[in-house]
mmCIF file of C-alpha atoms in Angstrom:
data_model
loop_
_atom_site.group_PDB
_atom_site.id
_atom_site.type_symbol
_atom_site.label_atom_id
_atom_site.label_comp_id
_atom_site.label_asym_id
_atom_site.label_seq_id
_atom_site.Cartn_x
_atom_site.Cartn_y
_atom_site.Cartn_z
ATOM 1 C CA UNK A 1 5.546 -29.218 2.050
ATOM 2 C CA UNK A 2 4.225 -26.754 4.659
ATOM 3 C CA UNK A 3 2.114 -23.828 3.543
ATOM 4 C CA UNK A 4 4.035 -20.586 3.046
ATOM 5 C CA UNK A 5 3.599 -17.914 5.698
ATOM 6 C CA UNK A 6 1.227 -15.182 4.440
ATOM 7 C CA UNK A 7 2.830 -11.836 3.793
ATOM 8 C CA UNK A 8 0.092 -10.127 5.797
ATOM 9 C CA UNK A 9 -2.227 -11.570 8.438
ATOM 10 C CA UNK A 10 -4.995 -9.934 10.419
ATOM 11 C CA UNK A 11 -5.966 -12.451 13.081
ATOM 12 C CA UNK A 12 -9.283 -11.539 14.751
ATOM 13 C CA UNK A 13 -7.982 -7.960 14.845
ATOM 14 C CA UNK A 14 -10.255 -5.255 16.199
ATOM 15 C CA UNK A 15 -9.060 -1.951 14.771
ATOM 16 C CA UNK A 16 -9.634 1.593 15.996
ATOM 17 C CA UNK A 17 -10.231 3.014 12.517
ATOM 18 C CA UNK A 18 -13.654 4.575 12.964
ATOM 19 C CA UNK A 19 -13.565 8.393 12.590
ATOM 20 C CA UNK A 20 -16.230 8.715 15.287
ATOM 21 C CA UNK A 21 -14.452 6.288 17.611
ATOM 22 C CA UNK A 22 -15.163 2.678 18.401
ATOM 23 C CA UNK A 23 -13.669 -0.540 17.089
ATOM 24 C CA UNK A 24 -14.324 -2.838 14.182
ATOM 25 C CA UNK A 25 -15.564 -6.321 14.811
ATOM 26 C CA UNK A 26 -12.754 -8.920 14.691
ATOM 27 C CA UNK A 27 -11.194 -8.907 11.204
ATOM 28 C CA UNK A 28 -9.502 -12.026 9.859
ATOM 29 C CA UNK A 29 -7.658 -11.653 6.570
ATOM 30 C CA UNK A 30 -4.643 -13.303 4.969
ATOM 31 C CA UNK A 31 -2.730 -11.913 1.992
ATOM 32 C CA UNK A 32 -0.340 -14.382 0.403
ATOM 33 C CA UNK A 33 2.467 -14.034 -2.108
ATOM 34 C CA UNK A 34 1.213 -13.196 -5.602
ATOM 35 C CA UNK A 35 -2.137 -11.817 -4.476
ATOM 36 C CA UNK A 36 -4.054 -8.654 -5.302
ATOM 37 C CA UNK A 37 -6.605 -8.014 -2.553
ATOM 38 C CA UNK A 38 -9.252 -5.301 -2.963
ATOM 39 C CA UNK A 39 -10.969 -3.856 0.099
ATOM 40 C CA UNK A 40 -13.782 -1.317 -0.167
ATOM 41 C CA UNK A 41 -13.365 0.547 3.074
ATOM 42 C CA UNK A 42 -15.376 3.752 2.831
ATOM 43 C CA UNK A 43 -13.771 7.147 3.366
ATOM 44 C CA UNK A 44 -10.172 8.343 3.186
ATOM 45 C CA UNK A 45 -9.659 8.621 6.955
ATOM 46 C CA UNK A 46 -10.827 5.067 7.485
ATOM 47 C CA UNK A 47 -8.623 3.774 4.671
ATOM 48 C CA UNK A 48 -5.577 5.629 5.999
ATOM 49 C CA UNK A 49 -6.148 4.211 9.493
ATOM 50 C CA UNK A 50 -6.544 0.694 8.077
ATOM 51 C CA UNK A 51 -3.262 1.135 6.185
ATOM 52 C CA UNK A 52 -1.623 2.384 9.397
ATOM 53 C CA UNK A 53 -2.733 -0.823 11.130
ATOM 54 C CA UNK A 54 -1.398 -2.991 8.303
ATOM 55 C CA UNK A 55 1.958 -1.186 8.516
ATOM 56 C CA UNK A 56 2.221 -1.567 12.275
ATOM 57 C CA UNK A 57 1.610 2.080 13.121
ATOM 58 C CA UNK A 58 -1.792 1.496 14.745
ATOM 59 C CA UNK A 59 -1.935 -1.447 17.131
ATOM 60 C CA UNK A 60 -5.120 -3.517 17.235
ATOM 61 C CA UNK A 61 -7.164 -3.299 20.422
ATOM 62 C CA UNK A 62 -7.593 -7.087 20.225
ATOM 63 C CA UNK A 63 -6.139 -9.831 18.060
ATOM 64 C CA UNK A 64 -2.977 -9.417 16.011
ATOM 65 C CA UNK A 65 -1.595 -7.927 12.801
ATOM 66 C CA UNK A 66 1.423 -9.747 11.391
ATOM 67 C CA UNK A 67 3.725 -8.969 8.480
ATOM 68 C CA UNK A 68 5.918 -11.812 7.197
ATOM 69 C CA UNK A 69 4.660 -13.832 10.152
ATOM 70 C CA UNK A 70 5.875 -11.286 12.724
ATOM 71 C CA UNK A 71 3.485 -9.559 15.102
ATOM 72 C CA UNK A 72 4.086 -5.831 14.890
ATOM 73 C CA UNK A 73 3.588 -5.416 18.646
ATOM 74 C CA UNK A 74 6.377 -7.877 19.425
ATOM 75 C CA UNK A 75 9.028 -6.059 17.399
ATOM 76 C CA UNK A 76 11.414 -3.370 18.600
ATOM 77 C CA UNK A 77 11.240 0.030 16.986
ATOM 78 C CA UNK A 78 14.343 -0.635 14.922
ATOM 79 C CA UNK A 79 13.102 -4.012 13.682
ATOM 80 C CA UNK A 80 9.635 -2.634 12.951
ATOM 81 C CA UNK A 81 11.151 0.164 10.863
ATOM 82 C CA UNK A 82 13.247 -2.364 8.946
ATOM 83 C CA UNK A 83 10.116 -4.415 8.242
ATOM 84 C CA UNK A 84 8.289 -1.302 7.046
ATOM 85 C CA UNK A 85 11.119 -0.825 4.601
ATOM 86 C CA UNK A 86 9.716 -3.863 2.776
ATOM 87 C CA UNK A 87 6.293 -2.242 2.390
ATOM 88 C CA UNK A 88 5.509 0.278 -0.329
ATOM 89 C CA UNK A 89 2.678 2.615 0.547
ATOM 90 C CA UNK A 90 0.634 4.952 -1.583
ATOM 91 C CA UNK A 91 -1.009 7.680 0.501
ATOM 92 C CA UNK A 92 -4.279 9.176 -0.693
ATOM 93 C CA UNK A 93 -3.746 12.310 1.410
ATOM 94 C CA UNK A 94 -0.887 14.767 1.065
ATOM 95 C CA UNK A 95 2.252 13.065 2.349
ATOM 96 C CA UNK A 96 5.085 15.223 1.059
ATOM 97 C CA UNK A 97 7.807 16.855 3.141
ATOM 98 C CA UNK A 98 7.634 20.469 1.883
ATOM 99 C CA UNK A 99 11.338 21.213 2.432
ATOM 100 C CA UNK A 100 12.403 18.403 0.076
ATOM 101 C CA UNK A 101 11.864 18.208 -3.670
ATOM 102 C CA UNK A 102 9.406 15.626 -4.958
ATOM 103 C CA UNK A 103 12.318 13.549 -6.248
ATOM 104 C CA UNK A 104 13.977 13.633 -2.830
ATOM 105 C CA UNK A 105 10.673 12.673 -1.186
ATOM 106 C CA UNK A 106 10.295 9.710 -3.530
ATOM 107 C CA UNK A 107 13.799 8.389 -2.854
ATOM 108 C CA UNK A 108 14.022 9.116 0.862
ATOM 109 C CA UNK A 109 12.407 6.057 2.420
ATOM 110 C CA UNK A 110 13.835 3.512 0.011
ATOM 111 C CA UNK A 111 17.354 4.925 0.289
ATOM 112 C CA UNK A 112 17.171 4.399 4.050
ATOM 113 C CA UNK A 113 16.222 0.734 3.670
ATOM 114 C CA UNK A 114 18.249 -0.467 0.682
ATOM 115 C CA UNK A 115 21.814 -1.328 -0.194
ATOM 116 C CA UNK A 116 21.320 -0.054 -3.722
ATOM 117 C CA UNK A 117 23.432 2.922 -4.690
ATOM 118 C CA UNK A 118 21.607 6.201 -5.102
ATOM 119 C CA UNK A 119 22.318 6.223 -8.833
ATOM 120 C CA UNK A 120 20.722 2.806 -9.358
ATOM 121 C CA UNK A 121 17.682 3.763 -7.313
ATOM 122 C CA UNK A 122 17.346 7.067 -9.140
ATOM 123 C CA UNK A 123 17.451 5.220 -12.483
ATOM 124 C CA UNK A 124 14.678 2.874 -11.320
ATOM 125 C CA UNK A 125 12.599 5.816 -10.076
ATOM 126 C CA UNK A 126 13.017 7.636 -13.401
ATOM 127 C CA UNK A 127 11.963 4.510 -15.309
ATOM 128 C CA UNK A 128 8.905 4.061 -13.130
ATOM 129 C CA UNK A 129 8.056 7.753 -13.517
ATOM 130 C CA UNK A 130 8.033 7.302 -17.298
ATOM 131 C CA UNK A 131 5.885 4.195 -16.907
ATOM 132 C CA UNK A 132 3.322 6.311 -15.036
ATOM 133 C CA UNK A 133 3.323 8.998 -17.718
ATOM 134 C CA UNK A 134 5.856 11.479 -16.370
ATOM 135 C CA UNK A 135 8.921 12.609 -18.343
ATOM 136 C CA UNK A 136 10.968 11.866 -15.225
ATOM 137 C CA UNK A 137 10.840 12.475 -11.495
ATOM 138 C CA UNK A 138 9.517 15.971 -10.764
ATOM 139 C CA UNK A 139 12.445 18.104 -9.611
ATOM 140 C CA UNK A 140 10.407 20.875 -8.008
ATOM 141 C CA UNK A 141 9.075 21.228 -4.497
ATOM 142 C CA UNK A 142 5.654 19.672 -3.841
ATOM 143 C CA UNK A 143 3.772 22.979 -3.710
ATOM 144 C CA UNK A 144 4.959 23.808 -7.243
ATOM 145 C CA UNK A 145 4.051 20.460 -8.845
ATOM 146 C CA UNK A 146 0.661 19.819 -10.442
ATOM 147 C CA UNK A 147 -1.663 17.510 -8.449
ATOM 148 C CA UNK A 148 -1.753 14.900 -11.221
ATOM 149 C CA UNK A 149 2.053 14.775 -11.366
ATOM 150 C CA UNK A 150 2.213 14.458 -7.571
ATOM 151 C CA UNK A 151 -0.265 11.575 -7.764
ATOM 152 C CA UNK A 152 1.934 9.796 -10.317
ATOM 153 C CA UNK A 153 5.028 10.428 -8.186
ATOM 154 C CA UNK A 154 3.215 8.923 -5.193
ATOM 155 C CA UNK A 155 2.736 5.718 -7.181
ATOM 156 C CA UNK A 156 6.415 5.714 -8.160
ATOM 157 C CA UNK A 157 7.323 5.932 -4.471
ATOM 158 C CA UNK A 158 4.987 3.069 -3.546
ATOM 159 C CA UNK A 159 6.458 0.626 -6.065
ATOM 160 C CA UNK A 160 10.112 1.668 -5.747
ATOM 161 C CA UNK A 161 12.708 -0.806 -4.482
ATOM 162 C CA UNK A 162 10.929 -4.156 -4.983
ATOM 163 C CA UNK A 163 8.634 -4.097 -1.910
ATOM 164 C CA UNK A 164 7.155 -7.394 -0.696
ATOM 165 C CA UNK A 165 3.821 -5.715 0.032
ATOM 166 C CA UNK A 166 2.335 -2.619 -1.584
ATOM 167 C CA UNK A 167 -0.556 -0.845 0.164
ATOM 168 C CA UNK A 168 -2.554 1.451 -2.109
ATOM 169 C CA UNK A 169 -4.982 4.016 -0.710
ATOM 170 C CA UNK A 170 -7.480 4.767 -3.488
ATOM 171 C CA UNK A 171 -4.804 5.091 -6.207
ATOM 172 C CA UNK A 172 -7.270 6.205 -8.901
ATOM 173 C CA UNK A 173 -8.681 9.048 -6.803
ATOM 174 C CA UNK A 174 -6.860 11.900 -8.581
ATOM 175 C CA UNK A 175 -5.911 10.235 -11.848
ATOM 176 C CA UNK A 176 -9.048 8.234 -12.604
ATOM 177 C CA UNK A 177 -9.164 5.133 -14.774
ATOM 178 C CA UNK A 178 -6.514 6.531 -17.141
ATOM 179 C CA UNK A 179 -3.841 5.358 -14.698
ATOM 180 C CA UNK A 180 -5.076 1.765 -14.670
ATOM 181 C CA UNK A 181 -2.894 0.331 -17.494
ATOM 182 C CA UNK A 182 0.472 1.335 -15.965
ATOM 183 C CA UNK A 183 -0.834 0.688 -12.450
ATOM 184 C CA UNK A 184 -1.866 -2.865 -13.327
ATOM 185 C CA UNK A 185 1.523 -3.407 -14.997
ATOM 186 C CA UNK A 186 3.274 -2.349 -11.777
ATOM 187 C CA UNK A 187 0.983 -4.568 -9.709
ATOM 188 C CA UNK A 188 1.727 -7.523 -11.988
ATOM 189 C CA UNK A 189 5.471 -6.953 -11.525
ATOM 190 C CA UNK A 190 5.071 -7.117 -7.734
ATOM 191 C CA UNK A 191 2.963 -10.262 -7.920
ATOM 192 C CA UNK A 192 5.383 -11.936 -10.329
ATOM 193 C CA UNK A 193 8.157 -11.383 -7.775
ATOM 194 C CA UNK A 194 6.126 -13.125 -5.025
ATOM 195 C CA UNK A 195 4.986 -9.861 -3.530
ATOM 196 C CA UNK A 196 1.389 -8.822 -2.915
ATOM 197 C CA UNK A 197 -0.776 -5.733 -3.248
ATOM 198 C CA UNK A 198 -3.514 -4.545 -0.884
ATOM 199 C CA UNK A 199 -5.727 -2.021 -2.688
ATOM 200 C CA UNK A 200 -7.988 0.041 -0.417
ATOM 201 C CA UNK A 201 -10.795 1.890 -2.153
ATOM 202 C CA UNK A 202 -13.190 4.529 -0.835
ATOM 203 C CA UNK A 203 -16.062 3.439 -3.061
ATOM 204 C CA UNK A 204 -17.392 0.345 -4.736
ATOM 205 C CA UNK A 205 -15.817 1.080 -8.141
ATOM 206 C CA UNK A 206 -12.542 -0.823 -7.754
ATOM 207 C CA UNK A 207 -13.712 -3.552 -5.398
ATOM 208 C CA UNK A 208 -16.564 -4.503 -7.726
ATOM 209 C CA UNK A 209 -14.682 -4.006 -11.008
ATOM 210 C CA UNK A 210 -14.464 -7.458 -12.567
ATOM 211 C CA UNK A 211 -11.752 -6.304 -14.983
ATOM 212 C CA UNK A 212 -9.276 -5.990 -12.111
ATOM 213 C CA UNK A 213 -7.465 -9.314 -11.573
ATOM 214 C CA UNK A 214 -8.135 -9.572 -7.848
ATOM 215 C CA UNK A 215 -7.684 -12.772 -5.887
ATOM 216 C CA UNK A 216 -9.842 -11.529 -2.993
ATOM 217 C CA UNK A 217 -12.541 -8.843 -2.730
ATOM 218 C CA UNK A 218 -13.870 -7.487 0.556
ATOM 219 C CA UNK A 219 -16.089 -4.705 1.867
ATOM 220 C CA UNK A 220 -16.029 -3.147 5.313
ATOM 221 C CA UNK A 221 -19.755 -2.838 6.044
ATOM 222 C CA UNK A 222 -20.247 -0.901 9.235
ATOM 223 C CA UNK A 223 -17.650 -2.501 11.468
ATOM 224 C CA UNK A 224 -17.646 -5.925 9.799
ATOM 225 C CA UNK A 225 -15.383 -7.101 6.955
ATOM 226 C CA UNK A 226 -17.429 -9.213 4.547
ATOM 227 C CA UNK A 227 -16.425 -10.925 1.290
ATOM 228 C CA UNK A 228 -17.806 -9.741 -2.017
ATOM 229 C CA UNK A 229 -18.830 -12.256 -4.648
ATOM 230 C CA UNK A 230 -16.224 -14.759 -5.877
ATOM 231 C CA UNK A 231 -12.978 -13.116 -6.922
ATOM 232 C CA UNK A 232 -11.682 -13.183 -10.483
#
């Protein structure tokens, strides 16, 4: 039986993610179904740019980035957007449209890429909000919602709609370790459904935390991606 195609592949990809300019050395990384991959990447701007590359929004200068076996650069805009609909992303920086409520922000992307009725998706979002400690989806506009509640809502958005790949940018940054139990439950759900999670961290806390059930652990040292000690 042939090996399954990885959900995410970076094939000798040199990425323009350095805040001061320049490229990484060639990065080779495969993320398969059921995996949790931790990458210590150093700095929010670098992590956001790395996530942009994974999601096909920042083309590599050399090599290739593929999702579900498909090179982002070879896909039309419409196809690339459809593929991104299968990726859940948690942004560390502010990523809310100020003219929409938080609930509308959370639902917007998934509604565009799913055949689920709005009511079914809203019920899932409300359930996930409760899982992350909210009484429900915040109904107010982003500027009126507490930062901790916005951070929880950002996690709801990332895991909504059964994504094949979830990309997390430092998900404990605002909420700290208190969010780990529901976050790990959500990650386990994705992995159990043959999805995968790529967790990008700004510091060494998550990447080196042996209590996190990672299948791979990496650190971007300078411009080189190097493995940490054997994964759990």
